[in-house]
Amino acid sequence: MDKVIFITGASSGIGLHTAKLFQAKNWKVAATMRSPEKATDLARIVDIECLRLDVTDPESIRAAIAATLERFGRIDVVVNNAGYGLLGAFEAASSEQIERQFETNVLGLMSVCREILPYFREQKKGLIVNVSSVGGRMAFPVSSLYHATKWAVEGFSESLHYELEPFNIRVKLIEPGPIKTDFYDRSKELTKKEGLTVYDSFVSRAIDNMDKAGREAPDGEIVAQTIYQAVTDGTRRMRYGANTKGILKARKLLPDAIFFALIKKIILR
Ligand SMILES: NC(=O)c1ccc[n+]([C@@H]2O[C@H](COP(=O)([O-])OP(=O)(O)OC[C@H]3O[C@@H](n4cnc5c(N)ncnc54)[C@H](OP(=O)(O)O)[C@@H]3O)[C@@H](O)[C@H]2O)c1
């Protein structure tokens, strides 16, 4: 029987690569996004259904799940990929910026989980793949709010997996390092407060170095391949890195002080 994958944030980057890869592997794909009317190329590919879904709009989540079941008859895997980075000095962030960051990266992901769980329980099977980041296991400068969301996703997912295991529903986490996508470009949001300039040179040094790492990184295909491995390897392994360049291991092995010195050397040089 054909398998069906449901992906959020499939308009660009990792989500788009994941949609195309699974289609190429003969999966049926619900490629959900905020503006499906713009996805004219993707919509032309057989077995890919482009559907409107804004993770901050629960009704759009329900409608996209219903449309997928109507079109493909089942959902085997949900990939919670939609997200973006709010970067810059914490003090400069507005309440609206902070709320939107959490509403998208955390509450939105939770809403998708909450909407799919009754269906997965009834089906007695399901897999939730949450796209976190290496930034869910460590923290870089000027990204405090983004890290707060990804650390939340990590804790949420790890706890959730215990209560879903008895229902044959698995939860997995994808932890990419830098990946060349719109994350570093149109999706990026910066904190800004009128008259607050004391952080400017620190922030621009860090962001320049992170953007450079993003520009020089591989594209979303490497993460799509990792998601494919996570979905198909048949194991209970929870965490999968992609282009991590040993940093997850370094975080695990090094004492805080040495790890922090390393991060400063890389990002604040
Ligand atoms: N790139 C990296 O270096 C990196 C590393 C680790 C983790 N990640 C994570 O990977 C995921 C995908 O990011 P990406 O790198 O592929 O960047 P991207 O190309 O900017 O893609 C982000 C996607 O999220 C969507 N999105 C944003 N807000 C949304 C909302 N409210 N509802 C539905 N969709 C929404 C965007 O849709 P629109 O087209 O409508 O804006 C876009 O499709 C994110 O969770 C990110 O945190 C990225």
CSV table of N, CA and C in Angstrom, one decimal, residues 63-206:
chain,number,residue,atom,x,y,z
A,63,ALA,N,-8.3,21.4,8.3
A,63,ALA,CA,-8.7,21.3,6.9
A,63,ALA,C,-7.7,20.5,6.1
A,64,ALA,N,-6.4,20.8,6.3
A,64,ALA,CA,-5.3,20.1,5.5
A,64,ALA,C,-5.3,18.6,5.8
A,65,ILE,N,-5.5,18.3,7.1
A,65,ILE,CA,-5.5,16.8,7.4
A,65,ILE,C,-6.7,16.2,6.7
A,66,ALA,N,-7.8,16.8,6.8
A,66,ALA,CA,-9.0,16.2,6.2
A,66,ALA,C,-8.9,16.1,4.7
A,67,ALA,N,-8.3,17.1,4.1
A,67,ALA,CA,-8.1,17.1,2.6
A,67,ALA,C,-7.1,16.0,2.2
A,68,THR,N,-6.1,15.7,3.1
A,68,THR,CA,-5.1,14.7,2.8
A,68,THR,C,-5.8,13.3,2.9
A,69,LEU,N,-6.6,13.1,3.9
A,69,LEU,CA,-7.3,11.8,4.1
A,69,LEU,C,-8.3,11.6,2.9
A,70,GLU,N,-8.9,12.7,2.5
A,70,GLU,CA,-9.8,12.6,1.4
A,70,GLU,C,-9.1,12.2,0.1
A,71,ARG,N,-7.9,12.8,-0.1
A,71,ARG,CA,-7.2,12.6,-1.4
A,71,ARG,C,-6.4,11.3,-1.4
A,72,PHE,N,-5.7,11.0,-0.3
A,72,PHE,CA,-4.8,9.8,-0.3
A,72,PHE,C,-5.3,8.7,0.6
A,73,GLY,N,-6.4,8.9,1.4
A,73,GLY,CA,-7.0,7.8,2.2
A,73,GLY,C,-6.3,7.5,3.5
A,74,ARG,N,-5.1,8.0,3.8
A,74,ARG,CA,-4.4,7.8,5.0
A,74,ARG,C,-3.2,8.7,5.2
A,75,ILE,N,-2.7,8.8,6.5
A,75,ILE,CA,-1.5,9.5,6.7
A,75,ILE,C,-0.6,8.6,7.6
A,76,ASP,N,0.6,8.4,7.2
A,76,ASP,CA,1.6,7.5,7.9
A,76,ASP,C,2.6,8.3,8.7
A,77,VAL,N,3.0,9.5,8.2
A,77,VAL,CA,4.0,10.3,8.8
A,77,VAL,C,3.7,11.8,8.7
A,78,VAL,N,3.9,12.4,9.9
A,78,VAL,CA,3.8,13.9,9.9
A,78,VAL,C,5.2,14.5,10.1
A,79,VAL,N,5.6,15.4,9.3
A,79,VAL,CA,6.9,16.1,9.5
A,79,VAL,C,6.6,17.6,9.9
A,80,ASN,N,6.9,17.9,11.1
A,80,ASN,CA,6.7,19.3,11.6
A,80,ASN,C,8.0,20.0,11.3
A,81,ASN,N,7.9,20.7,10.1
A,81,ASN,CA,9.2,21.4,9.6
A,81,ASN,C,9.0,22.9,9.7
A,82,ALA,N,7.8,23.4,9.6
A,82,ALA,CA,7.7,24.9,9.5
A,82,ALA,C,8.4,25.6,10.7
A,83,GLY,N,9.1,26.6,10.4
A,83,GLY,CA,9.7,27.4,11.5
A,83,GLY,C,10.7,28.4,10.9
A,84,TYR,N,11.1,29.3,11.8
A,84,TYR,CA,12.0,30.4,11.3
A,84,TYR,C,12.8,30.9,12.5
A,85,GLY,N,13.8,31.7,12.3
A,85,GLY,CA,14.7,32.2,13.3
A,85,GLY,C,14.5,33.6,13.6
A,86,LEU,N,14.2,33.9,14.9
A,86,LEU,CA,14.2,35.3,15.3
A,86,LEU,C,15.5,35.6,16.0
A,87,LEU,N,16.4,36.4,15.4
A,87,LEU,CA,17.7,36.5,15.9
A,87,LEU,C,18.0,38.0,16.3
A,88,GLY,N,19.1,38.1,17.1
A,88,GLY,CA,19.4,39.5,17.6
A,88,GLY,C,19.4,39.5,19.1
A,89,ALA,N,19.7,40.7,19.6
A,89,ALA,CA,19.8,40.8,21.1
A,89,ALA,C,18.4,40.6,21.7
A,90,PHE,N,18.3,39.8,22.8
A,90,PHE,CA,17.0,39.5,23.4
A,90,PHE,C,16.3,40.8,23.9
A,91,GLU,N,17.1,41.8,24.4
A,91,GLU,CA,16.6,43.0,25.0
A,91,GLU,C,15.8,43.8,23.9
A,92,ALA,N,16.2,43.6,22.7
A,92,ALA,CA,15.6,44.4,21.6
A,92,ALA,C,14.4,43.8,21.0
A,93,ALA,N,14.0,42.6,21.5
A,93,ALA,CA,12.8,41.9,20.9
A,93,ALA,C,11.5,42.5,21.4
A,94,SER,N,10.5,42.6,20.6
A,94,SER,CA,9.2,43.1,21.0
A,94,SER,C,8.4,41.9,21.5
A,95,SER,N,7.4,42.1,22.3
A,95,SER,CA,6.5,41.0,22.7
A,95,SER,C,5.9,40.3,21.5
A,96,GLU,N,5.5,41.1,20.5
A,96,GLU,CA,4.9,40.5,19.3
A,96,GLU,C,5.9,39.5,18.6
A,97,GLN,N,7.1,40.0,18.6
A,97,GLN,CA,8.1,39.1,17.9
A,97,GLN,C,8.3,37.8,18.7
A,98,ILE,N,8.4,37.9,20.0
A,98,ILE,CA,8.6,36.7,20.9
A,98,ILE,C,7.4,35.8,20.7
A,99,GLU,N,6.2,36.4,20.8
A,99,GLU,CA,5.0,35.6,20.7
A,99,GLU,C,4.9,34.8,19.3
A,100,ARG,N,5.3,35.6,18.3
A,100,ARG,CA,5.2,35.0,16.9
A,100,ARG,C,6.2,33.8,16.8
A,101,GLN,N,7.4,34.0,17.4
A,101,GLN,CA,8.4,33.0,17.3
A,101,GLN,C,7.9,31.7,18.0
A,102,PHE,N,7.3,31.9,19.2
A,102,PHE,CA,6.8,30.7,19.9
A,102,PHE,C,5.6,30.1,19.3
A,103,GLU,N,4.7,31.0,18.8
A,103,GLU,CA,3.5,30.5,18.1
A,103,GLU,C,3.8,29.7,16.9
A,104,THR,N,4.8,30.0,16.2
A,104,THR,CA,5.2,29.3,15.0
A,104,THR,C,6.0,28.0,15.4
A,105,ASN,N,7.1,28.2,16.0
A,105,ASN,CA,8.0,27.1,16.2
A,105,ASN,C,7.6,26.1,17.3
A,106,VAL,N,6.8,26.5,18.3
A,106,VAL,CA,6.4,25.6,19.4
A,106,VAL,C,4.9,25.3,19.4
A,107,LEU,N,4.1,26.4,19.5
A,107,LEU,CA,2.7,26.1,19.7
A,107,LEU,C,2.1,25.6,18.4
A,108,GLY,N,2.6,26.1,17.2
A,108,GLY,CA,2.2,25.6,15.9
A,108,GLY,C,2.5,24.1,15.8
A,109,LEU,N,3.7,23.7,16.1
A,109,LEU,CA,4.1,22.3,16.0
A,109,LEU,C,3.2,21.4,17.0
A,110,MET,N,2.9,22.0,18.2
A,110,MET,CA,2.1,21.2,19.1
A,110,MET,C,0.7,21.1,18.5
A,111,SER,N,0.2,22.2,17.9
A,111,SER,CA,-1.2,22.1,17.3
A,111,SER,C,-1.3,21.0,16.3
A,112,VAL,N,-0.3,20.9,15.4
A,112,VAL,CA,-0.3,19.8,14.4
A,112,VAL,C,-0.3,18.5,15.1
A,113,CYS,N,0.5,18.3,16.1
A,113,CYS,CA,0.5,17.0,16.8
A,113,CYS,C,-0.8,16.7,17.4
A,114,ARG,N,-1.4,17.7,18.1
A,114,ARG,CA,-2.7,17.5,18.7
A,114,ARG,C,-3.8,17.1,17.7
A,115,GLU,N,-3.7,17.7,16.5
A,115,GLU,CA,-4.8,17.4,15.5
A,115,GLU,C,-4.6,16.0,14.9
A,116,ILE,N,-3.3,15.6,14.8
A,116,ILE,CA,-3.1,14.3,14.1
A,116,ILE,C,-3.3,13.1,15.1
A,117,LEU,N,-3.1,13.3,16.4
A,117,LEU,CA,-3.0,12.2,17.3
A,117,LEU,C,-4.3,11.3,17.4
A,118,PRO,N,-5.5,11.9,17.4
A,118,PRO,CA,-6.7,11.1,17.4
A,118,PRO,C,-6.7,10.1,16.2
A,119,TYR,N,-6.3,10.6,15.0
A,119,TYR,CA,-6.2,9.8,13.8
A,119,TYR,C,-5.2,8.7,14.0
A,120,PHE,N,-4.0,9.1,14.4
A,120,PHE,CA,-2.9,8.1,14.6
A,120,PHE,C,-3.3,7.0,15.6
A,121,ARG,N,-4.0,7.4,16.7
A,121,ARG,CA,-4.4,6.4,17.7
A,121,ARG,C,-5.4,5.4,17.1
A,122,GLU,N,-6.3,6.0,16.4
A,122,GLU,CA,-7.3,5.1,15.7
A,122,GLU,C,-6.7,4.2,14.7
A,123,GLN,N,-5.7,4.7,14.0
A,123,GLN,CA,-5.0,3.9,13.0
A,123,GLN,C,-4.1,2.9,13.7
A,124,LYS,N,-3.8,3.1,15.0
A,124,LYS,CA,-2.9,2.2,15.8
A,124,LYS,C,-1.5,2.3,15.2
A,125,LYS,N,-1.1,3.4,14.7
A,125,LYS,CA,0.2,3.5,14.1
A,125,LYS,C,0.5,4.9,13.6
A,126,GLY,N,1.7,5.4,13.7
A,126,GLY,CA,2.0,6.7,13.2
A,126,GLY,C,3.4,7.1,13.6
A,127,LEU,N,3.9,8.1,12.9
A,127,LEU,CA,5.2,8.6,13.1
A,127,LEU,C,5.2,10.2,13.0
A,128,ILE,N,5.7,10.8,14.1
A,128,ILE,CA,5.8,12.3,14.1
A,128,ILE,C,7.3,12.6,14.0
A,129,VAL,N,7.7,13.3,13.0
A,129,VAL,CA,9.1,13.8,12.9
A,129,VAL,C,9.1,15.3,13.1
A,130,ASN,N,9.8,15.7,14.2
A,130,ASN,CA,9.9,17.1,14.5
A,130,ASN,C,11.3,17.6,14.1
A,131,VAL,N,11.2,18.7,13.2
A,131,VAL,CA,12.5,19.3,12.8
A,131,VAL,C,12.9,20.3,13.9
A,132,SER,N,13.9,19.8,14.6
A,132,SER,CA,14.5,20.7,15.7
A,132,SER,C,15.8,21.3,15.0
A,133,SER,N,16.9,21.2,15.7
A,133,SER,CA,18.1,21.8,15.2
A,133,SER,C,19.3,21.4,16.1
A,134,VAL,N,20.5,21.5,15.6
A,134,VAL,CA,21.6,21.3,16.6
A,134,VAL,C,21.4,22.4,17.7
A,135,GLY,N,20.7,23.5,17.3
A,135,GLY,CA,20.4,24.5,18.3
A,135,GLY,C,19.3,24.2,19.3
A,136,GLY,N,18.8,22.9,19.2
A,136,GLY,CA,17.9,22.4,20.3
A,136,GLY,C,18.7,21.7,21.3
A,137,ARG,N,20.0,21.5,21.1
A,137,ARG,CA,20.9,20.8,22.0
A,137,ARG,C,22.0,21.7,22.6
A,138,MET,N,22.1,22.9,22.1
A,138,MET,CA,23.2,23.8,22.5
A,138,MET,C,22.7,25.2,22.1
A,139,ALA,N,23.4,26.3,22.5
A,139,ALA,CA,23.0,27.6,22.1
A,139,ALA,C,24.1,28.5,21.6
A,140,PHE,N,23.8,29.2,20.5
A,140,PHE,CA,24.8,30.1,19.9
A,140,PHE,C,24.4,31.5,20.3
A,141,PRO,N,25.4,32.5,20.2
A,141,PRO,CA,25.1,33.9,20.5
A,141,PRO,C,24.0,34.5,19.7
A,142,VAL,N,23.3,35.4,20.2
A,142,VAL,CA,22.2,36.3,19.5
A,142,VAL,C,21.1,35.5,18.9
A,143,SER,N,20.8,34.3,19.5
A,143,SER,CA,19.8,33.4,19.0
A,143,SER,C,18.9,32.9,20.2
A,144,SER,N,18.9,33.7,21.3
A,144,SER,CA,18.3,33.2,22.5
A,144,SER,C,16.8,32.7,22.3
A,145,LEU,N,16.1,33.5,21.6
A,145,LEU,CA,14.6,33.2,21.4
A,145,LEU,C,14.4,32.0,20.5
A,146,TYR,N,15.2,31.9,19.4
A,146,TYR,CA,15.2,30.7,18.5
A,146,TYR,C,15.5,29.5,19.3
A,147,HIS,N,16.6,29.5,20.1
A,147,HIS,CA,17.0,28.4,20.9
A,147,HIS,C,16.0,28.0,21.9
A,148,ALA,N,15.3,29.0,22.5
A,148,ALA,CA,14.3,28.7,23.5
A,148,ALA,C,13.2,27.9,22.8
A,149,THR,N,12.9,28.2,21.6
A,149,THR,CA,11.8,27.4,20.9
A,149,THR,C,12.3,26.0,20.6
A,150,LYS,N,13.6,25.8,20.1
A,150,LYS,CA,14.0,24.5,19.7
A,150,LYS,C,14.3,23.6,20.9
A,151,TRP,N,14.8,24.3,22.0
A,151,TRP,CA,14.9,23.5,23.3
A,151,TRP,C,13.5,23.0,23.7
A,152,ALA,N,12.5,23.8,23.5
A,152,ALA,CA,11.1,23.5,23.9
A,152,ALA,C,10.7,22.3,23.1
A,153,VAL,N,11.0,22.3,21.8
A,153,VAL,CA,10.6,21.2,20.9
A,153,VAL,C,11.3,19.9,21.3
A,154,GLU,N,12.5,20.0,21.7
A,154,GLU,CA,13.3,18.8,22.2
A,154,GLU,C,12.6,18.2,23.4
A,155,GLY,N,12.3,19.0,24.4
A,155,GLY,CA,11.8,18.5,25.6
A,155,GLY,C,10.4,18.0,25.4
A,156,PHE,N,9.6,18.7,24.6
A,156,PHE,CA,8.2,18.3,24.3
A,156,PHE,C,8.3,16.9,23.6
A,157,SER,N,9.1,16.8,22.6
A,157,SER,CA,9.1,15.6,21.8
A,157,SER,C,9.6,14.4,22.7
A,158,GLU,N,10.7,14.6,23.5
A,158,GLU,CA,11.2,13.5,24.2
A,158,GLU,C,10.2,13.0,25.2
A,159,SER,N,9.5,13.9,25.9
A,159,SER,CA,8.5,13.5,26.9
A,159,SER,C,7.3,12.8,26.1
A,160,LEU,N,6.9,13.4,25.0
A,160,LEU,CA,5.7,12.9,24.3
A,160,LEU,C,5.9,11.4,23.9
A,161,HIS,N,7.1,11.1,23.5
A,161,HIS,CA,7.4,9.7,23.0
A,161,HIS,C,7.0,8.6,24.0
A,162,TYR,N,7.1,8.9,25.3
A,162,TYR,CA,6.8,7.9,26.3
A,162,TYR,C,5.3,7.6,26.2
A,163,GLU,N,4.5,8.6,26.2
A,163,GLU,CA,3.0,8.4,26.3
A,163,GLU,C,2.4,7.9,25.0
A,164,LEU,N,3.2,8.1,23.9
A,164,LEU,CA,2.6,7.6,22.6
A,164,LEU,C,3.1,6.2,22.2
A,165,GLU,N,4.2,5.7,22.9
A,165,GLU,CA,4.7,4.4,22.6
A,165,GLU,C,3.7,3.3,22.7
A,166,PRO,N,2.9,3.3,23.8
A,166,PRO,CA,1.9,2.2,23.9
A,166,PRO,C,0.9,2.2,22.7
A,167,PHE,N,0.7,3.3,22.0
A,167,PHE,CA,-0.2,3.4,20.9
A,167,PHE,C,0.5,3.1,19.5
A,168,ASN,N,1.7,2.7,19.6
A,168,ASN,CA,2.5,2.4,18.4
A,168,ASN,C,2.7,3.7,17.5
A,169,ILE,N,2.8,4.8,18.3
A,169,ILE,CA,3.1,6.1,17.6
A,169,ILE,C,4.5,6.5,18.0
A,170,ARG,N,5.4,6.7,17.1
A,170,ARG,CA,6.8,7.1,17.4
A,170,ARG,C,7.0,8.6,17.2
A,171,VAL,N,7.9,9.1,17.9
A,171,VAL,CA,8.3,10.5,17.8
A,171,VAL,C,9.8,10.6,17.5
A,172,LYS,N,10.2,11.3,16.5
A,172,LYS,CA,11.6,11.4,16.2
A,172,LYS,C,12.0,12.9,16.0
A,173,LEU,N,13.3,13.2,16.2
A,173,LEU,CA,13.8,14.6,16.1
A,173,LEU,C,14.9,14.6,15.1
A,174,ILE,N,14.8,15.6,14.2
A,174,ILE,CA,15.9,15.9,13.2
A,174,ILE,C,16.6,17.1,13.7
A,175,GLU,N,18.0,17.0,13.8
A,175,GLU,CA,18.8,18.1,14.3
A,175,GLU,C,19.8,18.5,13.3
A,176,PRO,N,19.4,19.4,12.3
A,176,PRO,CA,20.4,19.8,11.4
A,176,PRO,C,21.3,20.9,11.9
A,177,GLY,N,22.6,20.9,11.4
A,177,GLY,CA,23.5,22.0,11.5
A,177,GLY,C,23.1,23.0,10.4
A,178,PRO,N,24.0,23.9,10.0
A,178,PRO,CA,23.7,24.9,9.0
A,178,PRO,C,23.3,24.3,7.7
A,179,ILE,N,22.2,24.8,7.1
A,179,ILE,CA,21.7,24.3,5.8
A,179,ILE,C,21.4,25.5,5.0
A,180,LYS,N,21.8,25.5,3.7
A,180,LYS,CA,21.6,26.7,2.9
A,180,LYS,C,20.1,26.7,2.4
A,181,THR,N,19.3,27.5,3.1
A,181,THR,CA,17.9,27.7,2.7
A,181,THR,C,17.5,29.1,2.9
A,182,ASP,N,16.2,29.4,2.8
A,182,ASP,CA,15.8,30.8,3.0
A,182,ASP,C,15.8,31.2,4.5
A,183,PHE,N,16.2,30.2,5.4
A,183,PHE,CA,16.3,30.5,6.8
A,183,PHE,C,17.2,31.7,7.1
A,184,TYR,N,18.3,31.8,6.3
A,184,TYR,CA,19.3,32.9,6.5
A,184,TYR,C,18.9,34.1,5.7
A,185,ASP,N,17.8,34.1,5.0
A,185,ASP,CA,17.5,35.1,4.0
A,185,ASP,C,16.1,35.6,4.3
A,186,ARG,N,15.1,35.4,3.5
A,186,ARG,CA,13.8,36.0,3.6
A,186,ARG,C,13.1,35.6,4.9
A,187,SER,N,13.4,34.4,5.4
A,187,SER,CA,12.6,33.9,6.6
A,187,SER,C,13.1,34.5,7.9
A,188,LYS,N,14.4,35.0,7.9
A,188,LYS,CA,15.0,35.5,9.1
A,188,LYS,C,14.4,36.8,9.6
A,189,GLU,N,14.2,36.8,10.9
A,189,GLU,CA,13.6,38.1,11.5
A,189,GLU,C,14.7,38.6,12.5
A,190,LEU,N,14.9,39.9,12.6
A,190,LEU,CA,15.8,40.4,13.5
A,190,LEU,C,15.1,41.2,14.6
A,191,THR,N,15.6,41.2,15.8
A,191,THR,CA,15.1,42.0,16.9
A,191,THR,C,15.6,43.4,16.7
A,192,LYS,N,14.8,44.4,17.0
A,192,LYS,CA,15.2,45.8,16.8
A,192,LYS,C,14.4,46.6,17.8
A,193,LYS,N,15.2,47.5,18.6
A,193,LYS,CA,14.5,48.4,19.4
A,193,LYS,C,15.0,49.8,19.2
A,194,GLU,N,14.1,50.7,18.9
A,194,GLU,CA,14.5,52.1,18.6
A,194,GLU,C,15.5,52.7,19.7
A,195,GLY,N,16.6,53.2,19.3
A,195,GLY,CA,17.6,53.8,20.2
A,195,GLY,C,18.5,52.8,20.9
A,196,LEU,N,18.2,51.5,20.8
A,196,LEU,CA,19.1,50.5,21.5
A,196,LEU,C,20.2,50.1,20.5
A,197,THR,N,21.4,50.7,20.7
A,197,THR,CA,22.5,50.4,19.7
A,197,THR,C,23.7,49.7,20.3
A,198,VAL,N,23.6,49.5,21.7
A,198,VAL,CA,24.8,49.0,22.4
A,198,VAL,C,25.2,47.5,21.9
A,199,TYR,N,24.2,46.8,21.4
A,199,TYR,CA,24.5,45.4,21.0
A,199,TYR,C,24.9,45.3,19.6
A,200,ASP,N,24.8,46.4,18.8
A,200,ASP,CA,24.9,46.3,17.3
A,200,ASP,C,26.1,45.6,16.8
A,201,SER,N,27.3,46.0,17.3
A,201,SER,CA,28.5,45.4,16.7
A,201,SER,C,28.6,43.9,17.0
A,202,PHE,N,28.2,43.6,18.3
A,202,PHE,CA,28.2,42.2,18.7
A,202,PHE,C,27.3,41.4,17.8
A,203,VAL,N,26.1,41.9,17.7
A,203,VAL,CA,25.1,41.2,16.9
A,203,VAL,C,25.5,41.0,15.5
A,204,SER,N,26.0,42.1,14.8
A,204,SER,CA,26.3,42.0,13.4
A,204,SER,C,27.5,41.0,13.2
A,205,ARG,N,28.4,41.0,14.1
A,205,ARG,CA,29.6,40.1,14.0
A,205,ARG,C,29.0,38.6,14.0
A,206,ALA,N,28.2,38.3,15.0
A,206,ALA,CA,27.7,37.0,15.1
A,206,ALA,C,26.8,36.6,13.9
